[in-house]
Amino acid sequence: MFNRTRCLQITAALASISLVAGCGLISGDGGEDGKRIVVGTTSAPSTLDPAAAWDGSWELYRNVYQTLLAFPTGSLKPQPDAAQSCEFTDSVNESYRCTLRKGLKFSNGEPLDSKAVKHSFDRIRTINSKVGPKDLFGSLDKIETPDAQTVVFHLKASDATFPYVLGSPAASLVAPKDYPADKLREDGKITGSGPYVLDEYVEKEKAELTGYADYQGFAQRRNDGVTIRYFDDSGKMVASLKDKKIDATYRGLTADEIKGLQSPQSRDLGIQVVANVGAEIRYLVFNPKDPVVRQLPVRQAIAQVVDRGTLISEVYQGTAEPLYSMVPKGVLGHKTPFFDKFAHPDVPKAKKLLKEAGIQTPVDLSFFYTTDRYGSSTEAEFKELKRQLEDSGLFRVALEGKPWKEFQAGYKNGQYPVFGRGWFPDFPDPDNFIAPFVGKENAVGTPYEPPAILNDLLPKSRRSGDRSAVSSQFEEAQKIFADDVRLLPLWQGKLYVASGEDIAGTERALDPQTAMQMWELYRKTSW
């Protein structure tokens, strides 16, 4: 942990902050008056049950549920959390054994033993939710519990990434008495063993978290409690920060709001901003069931027209950068196959593609996006995409925005011809930017089964425990993505945390999955 008791050290640690105001002493109890830290976000949970969420709900899960492994700040490899130790027990990465910490228990008093771990994973696969994380456990065959402290995961095939999955909130551990084996829990409560317990939850409004006294794990809690406020509009969230009704914000800030929070006027209000390098990406998905975009020349023409540079300058104002692969910059094996194939926007080339395929123009397209998941900039982004495509004279685009729950159900049921998604990594490995998007059932709900990726590249890469040795497989997979244009990467963004000057720990608060680790936040006391 950083020593934050000296102003010089604070300044060094927060080099990326636009303003470091007020040198303070650490306060381990949330401040001299015990006042709770209030954090605002635009990403409300879609459900409180981990068996039915593969989305931003993980931000809450990370703080209230425990996992066998986790990613402490700065770690790119999973480290023990509920487990005391974990390891592969064979040479081909098909058998993985974890030994639990002794004395673990859930907040309802129930022991967190090997049977509870098995129950947590079995129910994910039994419930088989369309919007749940079951696909992340595709390599899992069966689980054995030789004793109360030991869990053995037997895999169908070699999978060196399995420990990374165990370190994600997809692997949240739940109490068997409160979470049925064959259906979702729907009473609006959470029973976990993480750093916090959920005292109160009001859907789309707030979550009240209090430190869990019996927590055993890697997290070192710097406060006694946190209130998470959920906003449907980032403008309201920023206003609340300026009015000191909340102490910090994360997720969903627009480019204009970020620039405003970095301005001298905001600094005068005592606001500081941390810019975190992140692997957040945005992309379009083309539905192969749609008679229009199932045609490769149509997808290629769209890719040839989209101008990422203009999109970013007009909508994101430097808070994002163009992305030419589903594997973002900074992740092992990143290449730029979409730039290599389509280079700069070129309307004549797009027109030629359509003409040679005998496709009449303008081509009618329907684009769908979510109105309340990724922030207020999403609508502006899709309006800019519509403008670019229609200005080419080759397309007519209809736009439709839907709230997240409806949007999520729609794309999982194959209802949308073209739709926009964001991706926040489940774990920091290139596998997580390729594997979730392929297979008959995948993260975007549109079957995509490239044989070379599914039968050769992914299996080969997963046999290697040395993740630095698998770049060539993922480079080839990225080329296949660009050839097929079933997904069209658009941009990669930074993540920003804004807070009052009396709040410290924001520079350490985001984990590799970009979830906010609330336990890192604390309120500074004055000299």
Short mmCIF file of C-alpha atoms in Angstrom, two decimals:
data_model
loop_
_atom_site.label_atom_id
_atom_site.label_comp_id
_atom_site.label_asym_id
_atom_site.label_seq_id
_atom_site.Cartn_x
_atom_site.Cartn_y
_atom_site.Cartn_z
CA MET A 1 0.00 0.00 0.00
CA PHE A 2 1.16 3.57 -0.64
CA ASN A 3 2.14 5.74 2.31
CA ARG A 4 -0.12 8.75 1.84
CA THR A 5 0.94 10.69 4.91
CA ARG A 6 3.30 13.00 3.09
CA CYS A 7 2.22 15.54 0.52
CA LEU A 8 5.23 14.91 -1.74
CA GLN A 9 4.38 11.23 -2.00
CA ILE A 10 0.74 12.00 -2.75
CA THR A 11 1.76 14.31 -5.56
CA ALA A 12 4.04 11.64 -7.09
CA ALA A 13 1.43 8.92 -6.85
CA LEU A 14 -1.22 11.07 -8.49
CA ALA A 15 0.86 12.31 -11.40
CA SER A 16 -2.05 11.77 -13.80
CA ILE A 17 -4.45 13.91 -11.79
CA SER A 18 -5.25 17.28 -13.23
CA LEU A 19 -5.20 18.84 -9.78
CA VAL A 20 -3.94 17.59 -6.45
CA ALA A 21 -5.35 19.94 -3.89
CA GLY A 22 -4.96 19.82 -0.16
CA CYS A 23 -2.34 17.68 1.52
CA GLY A 24 -4.05 15.48 4.05
CA LEU A 25 -3.51 12.68 6.46
CA ILE A 26 -4.93 9.24 5.90
CA SER A 27 -8.27 8.54 7.50
CA GLY A 28 -8.98 4.85 7.89
CA ASP A 29 -12.52 5.24 9.13
CA GLY A 30 -14.01 7.28 6.30
CA GLY A 31 -13.19 10.66 7.81
CA GLU A 32 -13.11 12.36 11.17
CA ASP A 33 -16.88 12.34 11.37
CA GLY A 34 -17.29 8.83 9.94
CA LYS A 35 -19.14 10.25 6.96
CA ARG A 36 -19.79 7.66 4.23
CA ILE A 37 -18.15 8.09 0.85
CA VAL A 38 -20.75 8.56 -1.90
CA VAL A 39 -19.85 7.41 -5.42
CA GLY A 40 -21.93 8.14 -8.52
CA THR A 41 -22.15 6.01 -11.67
CA THR A 42 -24.42 5.67 -14.70
CA SER A 43 -24.01 1.89 -14.71
CA ALA A 44 -26.74 0.41 -12.51
CA PRO A 45 -26.86 -3.39 -12.04
CA SER A 46 -29.20 -5.32 -14.33
CA THR A 47 -29.59 -7.97 -11.61
CA LEU A 48 -28.13 -8.76 -8.19
CA ASP A 49 -27.65 -12.46 -9.02
CA PRO A 50 -24.26 -13.28 -10.60
CA ALA A 51 -25.77 -16.20 -12.52
CA ALA A 52 -27.60 -13.77 -14.80
CA ALA A 53 -25.13 -10.95 -15.43
CA TRP A 54 -22.27 -10.49 -17.85
CA ASP A 55 -22.32 -6.70 -17.83
CA GLY A 56 -21.73 -3.62 -15.69
CA SER A 57 -23.39 -5.34 -12.73
CA TRP A 58 -19.89 -6.65 -12.03
CA GLU A 59 -18.99 -3.25 -10.61
CA LEU A 60 -21.20 -3.94 -7.62
CA TYR A 61 -20.32 -7.64 -7.46
CA ARG A 62 -16.61 -6.93 -7.09
CA ASN A 63 -17.33 -5.20 -3.79
CA VAL A 64 -19.86 -7.55 -2.19
CA TYR A 65 -19.08 -11.01 -3.57
CA GLN A 66 -15.81 -12.86 -3.23
CA THR A 67 -13.99 -14.91 -5.86
CA LEU A 68 -11.40 -17.65 -5.45
CA LEU A 69 -8.85 -15.44 -7.18
CA ALA A 70 -8.78 -11.71 -7.91
CA PHE A 71 -6.71 -8.98 -9.52
CA PRO A 72 -5.29 -6.58 -6.92
CA THR A 73 -4.44 -3.12 -8.25
CA GLY A 74 -1.47 -3.33 -10.59
CA SER A 75 -1.65 -7.11 -11.03
CA LEU A 76 -2.17 -8.65 -14.46
CA LYS A 77 -2.17 -12.18 -13.07
CA PRO A 78 -4.83 -13.56 -10.71
CA GLN A 79 -3.90 -13.71 -7.03
CA PRO A 80 -5.57 -15.61 -4.14
CA ASP A 81 -8.70 -14.11 -2.58
CA ALA A 82 -11.10 -16.67 -1.06
CA ALA A 83 -8.52 -19.29 -2.00
CA GLN A 84 -5.35 -19.70 -0.03
CA SER A 85 -3.69 -21.14 -3.13
CA CYS A 86 -4.59 -22.45 -6.61
CA GLU A 87 -2.59 -24.33 -9.23
CA PHE A 88 -2.79 -26.61 -12.24
CA THR A 89 -1.97 -30.15 -11.14
CA ASP A 90 -1.15 -31.55 -14.58
CA SER A 91 1.16 -30.63 -17.45
CA VAL A 92 -1.62 -29.92 -19.98
CA ASN A 93 -3.68 -27.38 -17.99
CA GLU A 94 -6.78 -29.56 -17.64
CA SER A 95 -7.01 -29.97 -13.85
CA TYR A 96 -7.02 -26.95 -11.55
CA ARG A 97 -7.06 -27.26 -7.75
CA CYS A 98 -7.82 -24.55 -5.19
CA THR A 99 -7.39 -24.74 -1.43
CA LEU A 100 -9.70 -22.37 0.47
CA ARG A 101 -8.76 -20.12 3.36
CA LYS A 102 -9.87 -21.55 6.68
CA GLY A 103 -12.82 -20.05 8.54
CA LEU A 104 -14.47 -18.31 5.60
CA LYS A 105 -18.16 -17.58 5.96
CA PHE A 106 -20.88 -15.70 4.14
CA SER A 107 -22.64 -12.72 5.65
CA ASN A 108 -25.55 -14.97 6.69
CA GLY A 109 -23.17 -17.06 8.81
CA GLU A 110 -23.10 -19.99 6.39
CA PRO A 111 -19.63 -21.50 5.85
CA LEU A 112 -17.88 -20.77 2.58
CA ASP A 113 -16.54 -24.24 1.95
CA SER A 114 -15.87 -26.36 -1.11
CA LYS A 115 -19.55 -27.36 -1.41
CA ALA A 116 -20.55 -23.69 -1.55
CA VAL A 117 -17.99 -23.10 -4.29
CA LYS A 118 -19.31 -26.04 -6.32
CA HIS A 119 -22.89 -24.82 -5.79
CA SER A 120 -21.95 -21.35 -7.09
CA PHE A 121 -20.56 -22.70 -10.37
CA ASP A 122 -23.10 -25.48 -10.90
CA ARG A 123 -26.05 -23.11 -10.67
CA ILE A 124 -24.61 -20.82 -13.36
CA ARG A 125 -24.61 -23.72 -15.79
CA THR A 126 -27.95 -25.12 -14.58
CA ILE A 127 -29.81 -21.79 -14.79
CA ASN A 128 -28.14 -21.18 -18.17
CA SER A 129 -29.23 -17.55 -18.41
CA LYS A 130 -29.00 -16.03 -21.90
CA VAL A 131 -27.43 -12.91 -20.41
CA GLY A 132 -25.36 -14.70 -17.78
CA PRO A 133 -21.63 -15.61 -17.74
CA LYS A 134 -22.04 -19.32 -18.56
CA ASP A 135 -20.05 -19.00 -21.80
CA LEU A 136 -16.97 -18.00 -19.83
CA PHE A 137 -17.02 -21.47 -18.30
CA GLY A 138 -17.24 -23.33 -21.60
CA SER A 139 -14.08 -25.31 -20.84
CA LEU A 140 -15.35 -26.52 -17.44
CA ASP A 141 -16.36 -30.20 -17.35
CA LYS A 142 -16.97 -31.06 -13.69
CA ILE A 143 -16.06 -30.04 -10.14
CA GLU A 144 -14.91 -32.31 -7.34
CA THR A 145 -14.79 -31.50 -3.61
CA PRO A 146 -12.51 -34.08 -1.94
CA ASP A 147 -12.77 -32.22 1.38
CA ALA A 148 -14.23 -29.03 2.83
CA GLN A 149 -11.22 -26.93 1.90
CA THR A 150 -10.40 -28.34 -1.54
CA VAL A 151 -12.02 -27.75 -4.92
CA VAL A 152 -10.81 -29.42 -8.11
CA PHE A 153 -11.96 -28.13 -11.50
CA HIS A 154 -11.70 -30.66 -14.32
CA LEU A 155 -11.64 -29.06 -17.76
CA LYS A 156 -12.78 -30.49 -21.09
CA ALA A 157 -9.58 -29.33 -22.76
CA SER A 158 -6.44 -27.38 -21.98
CA ASP A 159 -7.27 -23.87 -20.81
CA ALA A 160 -4.49 -21.75 -19.33
CA THR A 161 -6.94 -18.85 -19.07
CA PHE A 162 -9.20 -20.64 -16.58
CA PRO A 163 -7.52 -19.00 -13.52
CA TYR A 164 -8.22 -15.61 -15.13
CA VAL A 165 -11.92 -16.46 -15.36
CA LEU A 166 -11.90 -17.48 -11.69
CA GLY A 167 -10.56 -14.01 -10.91
CA SER A 168 -13.49 -12.27 -12.59
CA PRO A 169 -16.88 -11.42 -10.99
CA ALA A 170 -18.35 -14.12 -13.26
CA ALA A 171 -17.01 -16.51 -10.62
CA SER A 172 -18.70 -14.75 -7.67
CA LEU A 173 -19.32 -17.11 -4.77
CA VAL A 174 -22.83 -17.26 -3.31
CA ALA A 175 -24.39 -18.80 -0.18
CA PRO A 176 -26.29 -22.03 -1.03
CA LYS A 177 -29.10 -21.37 1.46
CA ASP A 178 -30.00 -18.05 -0.19
CA TYR A 179 -29.31 -18.87 -3.86
CA PRO A 180 -31.40 -21.72 -5.31
CA ALA A 181 -29.59 -24.29 -7.42
CA ASP A 182 -32.00 -24.03 -10.35
CA LYS A 183 -33.41 -20.50 -10.36
CA LEU A 184 -32.38 -16.91 -9.78
CA ARG A 185 -32.63 -15.11 -6.46
CA GLU A 186 -35.16 -12.31 -6.85
CA ASP A 187 -35.66 -10.75 -3.40
CA GLY A 188 -33.41 -7.75 -4.08
CA LYS A 189 -30.78 -8.85 -1.57
CA ILE A 190 -27.20 -10.11 -1.66
CA THR A 191 -25.45 -12.67 0.54
CA GLY A 192 -21.73 -12.61 -0.12
CA SER A 193 -18.37 -12.75 1.62
CA GLY A 194 -16.64 -9.78 -0.02
CA PRO A 195 -15.23 -6.62 1.55
CA TYR A 196 -18.74 -5.14 1.98
CA VAL A 197 -22.25 -6.27 2.77
CA LEU A 198 -25.23 -4.77 0.97
CA ASP A 199 -27.38 -3.08 3.62
CA GLU A 200 -29.93 -1.56 1.27
CA TYR A 201 -30.60 -1.56 -2.45
CA VAL A 202 -33.07 0.57 -4.36
CA GLU A 203 -33.12 -0.33 -8.04
CA LYS A 204 -31.63 2.38 -10.28
CA GLU A 205 -31.23 4.66 -7.24
CA LYS A 206 -28.66 3.48 -4.71
CA ALA A 207 -26.73 0.68 -3.00
CA GLU A 208 -25.67 1.10 0.63
CA LEU A 209 -22.49 -0.85 1.44
CA THR A 210 -20.99 -1.38 4.90
CA GLY A 211 -17.67 -3.07 5.63
CA TYR A 212 -17.97 -6.81 6.27
CA ALA A 213 -16.25 -7.52 9.58
CA ASP A 214 -15.58 -11.20 8.79
CA TYR A 215 -14.10 -10.66 5.34
CA GLN A 216 -10.89 -12.59 4.64
CA GLY A 217 -9.16 -11.78 1.37
CA PHE A 218 -6.66 -9.60 -0.43
CA ALA A 219 -8.54 -6.28 -0.14
CA GLN A 220 -7.49 -3.81 2.54
CA ARG A 221 -10.52 -1.66 3.20
CA ARG A 222 -9.75 2.04 3.73
CA ASN A 223 -13.28 3.09 4.72
CA ASP A 224 -16.17 1.72 6.73
CA GLY A 225 -18.88 2.21 4.15
CA VAL A 226 -19.80 3.50 0.71
CA THR A 227 -23.05 4.64 -0.89
CA ILE A 228 -23.31 4.08 -4.64
CA ARG A 229 -25.73 6.44 -6.37
CA TYR A 230 -27.10 5.42 -9.77
CA PHE A 231 -27.81 8.16 -12.32
CA ASP A 232 -29.70 7.89 -15.59
CA ASP A 233 -27.94 10.98 -16.92
CA SER A 234 -24.27 11.84 -16.53
CA GLY A 235 -25.06 15.57 -16.47
CA LYS A 236 -27.03 15.10 -13.26
CA MET A 237 -24.13 13.09 -11.85
CA VAL A 238 -21.61 15.83 -12.61
CA ALA A 239 -23.91 18.46 -11.11
CA SER A 240 -24.13 16.38 -7.93
CA LEU A 241 -20.34 16.20 -7.75
CA LYS A 242 -20.00 19.96 -8.12
CA ASP A 243 -22.69 20.48 -5.48
CA LYS A 244 -20.83 18.05 -3.17
CA LYS A 245 -23.82 15.71 -2.98
CA ILE A 246 -21.52 12.90 -4.10
CA ASP A 247 -17.79 12.51 -3.49
CA ALA A 248 -16.66 10.77 -6.68
CA THR A 249 -17.87 9.63 -10.09
CA TYR A 250 -16.90 6.87 -12.47
CA ARG A 251 -18.31 5.38 -15.67
CA GLY A 252 -20.41 7.29 -18.19
CA LEU A 253 -18.85 10.75 -18.31
CA THR A 254 -19.09 12.47 -21.71
CA ALA A 255 -16.09 14.12 -23.34
CA ASP A 256 -17.54 17.58 -22.66
CA GLU A 257 -18.02 16.68 -19.01
CA ILE A 258 -14.48 15.39 -18.66
CA LYS A 259 -13.09 18.55 -20.20
CA GLY A 260 -15.30 20.61 -17.92
CA LEU A 261 -14.17 18.74 -14.82
CA GLN A 262 -10.55 19.35 -15.81
CA SER A 263 -11.14 23.09 -16.21
CA PRO A 264 -9.83 25.80 -13.85
CA GLN A 265 -13.43 26.50 -12.78
CA SER A 266 -13.86 22.92 -11.58
CA ARG A 267 -10.48 22.97 -9.88
CA ASP A 268 -11.66 26.06 -8.02
CA LEU A 269 -14.58 23.93 -6.80
CA GLY A 270 -12.10 21.41 -5.40
CA ILE A 271 -12.52 18.72 -8.08
CA GLN A 272 -9.71 16.45 -9.18
CA VAL A 273 -9.63 14.02 -12.13
CA VAL A 274 -7.64 10.82 -12.60
CA ALA A 275 -7.16 9.44 -16.12
CA ASN A 276 -6.66 5.68 -16.14
CA VAL A 277 -5.30 3.73 -19.09
CA GLY A 278 -8.04 1.24 -19.89
CA ALA A 279 -9.00 -1.49 -22.31
CA GLU A 280 -12.59 -0.29 -22.74
CA ILE A 281 -13.67 -0.65 -26.38
CA ARG A 282 -16.73 0.12 -28.52
CA TYR A 283 -17.76 -1.79 -31.62
CA LEU A 284 -20.63 -2.60 -33.97
CA VAL A 285 -22.13 -6.09 -34.30
CA PHE A 286 -23.67 -7.35 -37.57
CA ASN A 287 -26.41 -9.95 -37.28
CA PRO A 288 -25.93 -12.79 -39.81
CA LYS A 289 -29.69 -13.48 -39.79
CA ASP A 290 -30.42 -10.08 -41.30
CA PRO A 291 -30.82 -10.30 -45.09
CA VAL A 292 -28.97 -7.03 -45.67
CA VAL A 293 -25.90 -7.15 -43.42
CA ARG A 294 -25.43 -10.89 -43.85
CA GLN A 295 -23.90 -9.86 -47.20
CA LEU A 296 -20.15 -9.43 -46.78
CA PRO A 297 -19.86 -6.55 -49.33
CA VAL A 298 -22.36 -4.52 -47.26
CA ARG A 299 -20.30 -5.00 -44.11
CA GLN A 300 -17.10 -4.25 -45.98
CA ALA A 301 -18.58 -1.06 -47.46
CA ILE A 302 -19.64 0.14 -44.00
CA ALA A 303 -16.11 -0.54 -42.72
CA GLN A 304 -14.71 1.36 -45.70
CA VAL A 305 -16.86 4.44 -45.01
CA VAL A 306 -16.69 4.80 -41.21
CA ASP A 307 -14.33 7.61 -40.20
CA ARG A 308 -13.09 6.87 -36.70
CA GLY A 309 -10.98 10.01 -36.50
CA THR A 310 -13.94 12.30 -37.14
CA LEU A 311 -16.15 10.26 -34.81
CA ILE A 312 -13.67 10.71 -31.98
CA SER A 313 -12.96 14.38 -32.62
CA GLU A 314 -16.66 15.26 -32.93
CA VAL A 315 -18.00 13.15 -30.06
CA TYR A 316 -15.15 12.20 -27.75
CA GLN A 317 -12.75 15.15 -28.11
CA GLY A 318 -9.54 13.27 -27.47
CA THR A 319 -10.83 11.11 -24.62
CA ALA A 320 -10.70 8.07 -26.91
CA GLU A 321 -8.59 6.87 -29.83
CA PRO A 322 -9.36 4.96 -33.04
CA LEU A 323 -9.45 1.19 -32.71
CA TYR A 324 -8.61 -1.09 -35.63
CA SER A 325 -8.84 -4.44 -33.88
CA MET A 326 -10.99 -6.09 -31.23
CA VAL A 327 -7.76 -6.54 -29.23
CA PRO A 328 -7.01 -3.02 -27.95
CA LYS A 329 -3.71 -1.24 -27.73
CA GLY A 330 -1.78 -2.19 -24.60
CA VAL A 331 -2.98 -5.81 -24.66
CA LEU A 332 -0.61 -8.57 -25.71
CA GLY A 333 -0.68 -9.26 -29.46
CA HIS A 334 -2.50 -6.07 -30.51
CA LYS A 335 -2.39 -5.42 -34.27
CA THR A 336 -4.32 -3.13 -36.64
CA PRO A 337 -5.92 -5.48 -39.22
CA PHE A 338 -8.92 -3.23 -39.94
CA PHE A 339 -6.57 -0.38 -40.85
CA ASP A 340 -4.39 -2.73 -42.89
CA LYS A 341 -7.44 -3.90 -44.85
CA PHE A 342 -9.53 -0.72 -45.15
CA ALA A 343 -6.99 2.03 -44.40
CA HIS A 344 -8.56 5.49 -44.48
CA PRO A 345 -12.26 6.14 -45.24
CA ASP A 346 -12.83 5.84 -48.97
CA VAL A 347 -16.33 6.26 -50.41
CA PRO A 348 -15.39 5.34 -54.01
CA LYS A 349 -13.93 2.01 -52.79
CA ALA A 350 -17.09 1.33 -50.79
CA LYS A 351 -19.24 2.16 -53.81
CA LYS A 352 -17.19 -0.23 -55.95
CA LEU A 353 -17.63 -3.05 -53.41
CA LEU A 354 -21.42 -2.68 -53.53
CA LYS A 355 -21.58 -2.25 -57.30
CA GLU A 356 -19.49 -5.36 -58.00
CA ALA A 357 -21.79 -7.36 -55.72
CA GLY A 358 -24.87 -6.09 -57.56
CA ILE A 359 -26.25 -4.39 -54.45
CA GLN A 360 -28.56 -1.43 -55.11
CA THR A 361 -27.89 1.81 -53.26
CA PRO A 362 -28.78 3.43 -50.99
CA VAL A 363 -28.78 0.37 -48.71
CA ASP A 364 -31.30 0.58 -45.87
CA LEU A 365 -29.82 -0.13 -42.44
CA SER A 366 -31.21 -0.20 -38.89
CA PHE A 367 -28.80 0.61 -36.05
CA PHE A 368 -29.69 -0.02 -32.39
CA TYR A 369 -27.95 1.26 -29.25
CA THR A 370 -28.57 1.37 -25.52
CA THR A 371 -29.58 4.66 -23.94
CA ASP A 372 -28.51 4.03 -20.33
CA ARG A 373 -25.44 1.79 -20.15
CA TYR A 374 -22.38 3.49 -21.63
CA GLY A 375 -23.07 7.13 -20.91
CA SER A 376 -24.76 10.07 -22.56
CA SER A 377 -22.32 10.19 -25.50
CA THR A 378 -23.73 7.02 -27.06
CA GLU A 379 -26.62 8.76 -28.81
CA ALA A 380 -24.28 11.39 -30.26
CA GLU A 381 -21.94 8.63 -31.43
CA PHE A 382 -24.69 6.87 -33.37
CA LYS A 383 -25.94 10.10 -34.87
CA GLU A 384 -22.42 10.75 -36.16
CA LEU A 385 -22.20 7.23 -37.62
CA LYS A 386 -25.55 7.80 -39.35
CA ARG A 387 -24.31 11.11 -40.75
CA GLN A 388 -21.13 9.57 -42.13
CA LEU A 389 -22.89 6.65 -43.79
CA GLU A 390 -25.68 8.74 -45.27
CA ASP A 391 -23.31 11.45 -46.50
CA SER A 392 -21.61 8.77 -48.60
CA GLY A 393 -24.86 8.43 -50.57
CA LEU A 394 -24.60 4.64 -50.18
CA PHE A 395 -26.77 4.08 -47.10
CA ARG A 396 -29.96 5.15 -45.35
CA VAL A 397 -29.77 4.57 -41.61
CA ALA A 398 -32.59 4.35 -39.08
CA LEU A 399 -31.53 4.74 -35.44
CA GLU A 400 -33.29 3.40 -32.36
CA GLY A 401 -32.17 3.63 -28.74
CA LYS A 402 -33.47 1.33 -26.01
CA PRO A 403 -32.94 1.02 -22.24
CA TRP A 404 -30.35 -1.59 -21.31
CA LYS A 405 -32.60 -4.42 -20.13
CA GLU A 406 -34.75 -4.23 -23.26
CA PHE A 407 -31.71 -3.73 -25.47
CA GLN A 408 -29.91 -6.71 -23.92
CA ALA A 409 -32.90 -9.01 -24.38
CA GLY A 410 -33.31 -7.80 -27.97
CA TYR A 411 -29.77 -8.48 -29.18
CA LYS A 412 -29.61 -11.82 -27.34
CA ASN A 413 -32.78 -12.85 -29.20
CA GLY A 414 -31.33 -11.79 -32.55
CA GLN A 415 -33.77 -8.92 -33.10
CA TYR A 416 -31.32 -6.20 -34.20
CA PRO A 417 -29.64 -6.10 -37.66
CA VAL A 418 -26.79 -3.85 -36.44
CA PHE A 419 -26.16 -2.79 -32.86
CA GLY A 420 -23.51 -1.13 -30.75
CA ARG A 421 -21.80 -2.73 -27.79
CA GLY A 422 -19.11 -1.84 -25.32
CA TRP A 423 -16.64 -4.30 -23.88
CA PHE A 424 -14.87 -4.06 -20.58
CA PRO A 425 -12.40 -6.93 -20.15
CA ASP A 426 -13.30 -9.89 -17.98
CA PHE A 427 -9.58 -10.42 -17.47
CA PRO A 428 -6.38 -8.89 -18.92
CA ASP A 429 -5.52 -11.39 -21.66
CA PRO A 430 -6.01 -11.26 -25.47
CA ASP A 431 -8.15 -14.40 -25.24
CA ASN A 432 -10.85 -12.25 -23.64
CA PHE A 433 -11.07 -10.04 -26.73
CA ILE A 434 -11.43 -12.98 -29.14
CA ALA A 435 -13.08 -15.98 -27.48
CA PRO A 436 -16.24 -14.24 -26.13
CA PHE A 437 -17.23 -13.20 -29.65
CA VAL A 438 -17.03 -16.58 -31.38
CA GLY A 439 -19.05 -19.78 -31.12
CA LYS A 440 -22.67 -20.71 -31.62
CA GLU A 441 -23.50 -18.96 -28.35
CA ASN A 442 -21.38 -15.93 -27.53
CA ALA A 443 -21.37 -12.61 -25.71
CA VAL A 444 -23.17 -10.71 -28.47
CA GLY A 445 -25.88 -13.27 -29.22
CA THR A 446 -25.05 -13.68 -32.92
CA PRO A 447 -23.59 -17.08 -33.89
CA TYR A 448 -20.10 -16.74 -35.38
CA GLU A 449 -18.08 -19.92 -35.89
CA PRO A 450 -14.80 -19.32 -37.77
CA PRO A 451 -13.22 -22.82 -37.86
CA ALA A 452 -9.61 -21.64 -37.71
CA ILE A 453 -10.22 -19.70 -34.49
CA LEU A 454 -12.42 -22.26 -32.76
CA ASN A 455 -10.60 -25.43 -33.80
CA ASP A 456 -6.99 -24.30 -34.00
CA LEU A 457 -5.98 -20.88 -32.73
CA LEU A 458 -7.84 -20.76 -29.41
CA PRO A 459 -7.13 -24.38 -28.39
CA LYS A 460 -3.44 -23.95 -29.25
CA SER A 461 -3.13 -20.69 -27.30
CA ARG A 462 -4.84 -22.19 -24.24
CA ARG A 463 -2.31 -24.97 -23.96
CA SER A 464 0.35 -22.41 -23.10
CA GLY A 465 0.71 -21.20 -19.53
CA ASP A 466 3.22 -18.63 -20.79
CA ARG A 467 0.82 -16.00 -22.11
CA SER A 468 3.66 -14.02 -23.70
CA ALA A 469 4.17 -16.93 -26.11
CA VAL A 470 0.71 -16.85 -27.74
CA SER A 471 0.88 -13.61 -29.72
CA SER A 472 0.98 -15.29 -33.13
CA GLN A 473 -2.32 -17.12 -32.56
CA PHE A 474 -4.12 -13.93 -31.61
CA GLU A 475 -2.58 -11.94 -34.45
CA GLU A 476 -4.02 -14.48 -36.90
CA ALA A 477 -7.43 -14.38 -35.16
CA GLN A 478 -7.50 -10.59 -35.54
CA LYS A 479 -6.90 -10.91 -39.29
CA ILE A 480 -9.83 -13.33 -39.57
CA PHE A 481 -12.07 -10.84 -37.74
CA ALA A 482 -11.08 -8.13 -40.26
CA ASP A 483 -11.72 -10.43 -43.23
CA ASP A 484 -15.19 -11.41 -41.99
CA VAL A 485 -16.25 -7.99 -40.64
CA ARG A 486 -18.79 -9.59 -38.33
CA LEU A 487 -17.68 -7.06 -35.72
CA LEU A 488 -16.43 -3.56 -36.46
CA PRO A 489 -14.17 -2.02 -33.78
CA LEU A 490 -14.61 1.74 -33.44
CA TRP A 491 -12.65 3.19 -30.54
CA GLN A 492 -10.71 2.55 -27.36
CA GLY A 493 -11.21 4.85 -24.41
CA LYS A 494 -9.57 6.00 -21.24
CA LEU A 495 -11.35 5.71 -17.93
CA TYR A 496 -11.80 8.78 -15.76
CA VAL A 497 -12.51 9.07 -12.08
CA ALA A 498 -13.47 12.51 -10.78
CA SER A 499 -13.69 13.29 -7.10
CA GLY A 500 -13.60 15.98 -4.47
CA GLU A 501 -10.16 17.02 -3.31
CA ASP A 502 -10.71 15.42 0.08
CA ILE A 503 -11.03 11.93 -1.47
CA ALA A 504 -7.89 9.83 -1.92
CA GLY A 505 -7.23 6.41 -3.41
CA THR A 506 -8.85 7.07 -6.79
CA GLU A 507 -5.59 6.30 -8.61
CA ARG A 508 -5.76 2.72 -7.29
CA ALA A 509 -9.50 2.18 -7.40
CA LEU A 510 -10.01 0.58 -10.85
CA ASP A 511 -9.08 -3.07 -11.27
CA PRO A 512 -8.06 -4.67 -14.63
CA GLN A 513 -11.73 -5.39 -15.32
CA THR A 514 -12.38 -1.64 -14.86
CA ALA A 515 -14.59 -2.27 -11.83
CA MET A 516 -14.35 0.24 -9.00
CA GLN A 517 -12.71 -1.21 -5.90
CA MET A 518 -14.55 0.89 -3.35
CA TRP A 519 -12.27 -0.22 -0.53
CA GLU A 520 -9.40 1.84 -1.96
CA LEU A 521 -11.23 5.15 -1.41
CA TYR A 522 -10.77 7.13 1.77
CA ARG A 523 -11.41 10.60 3.04
CA LYS A 524 -8.36 12.70 3.88
CA THR A 525 -8.29 14.68 7.10
CA SER A 526 -6.72 18.11 7.28
CA TRP A 527 -3.45 18.98 8.94
#
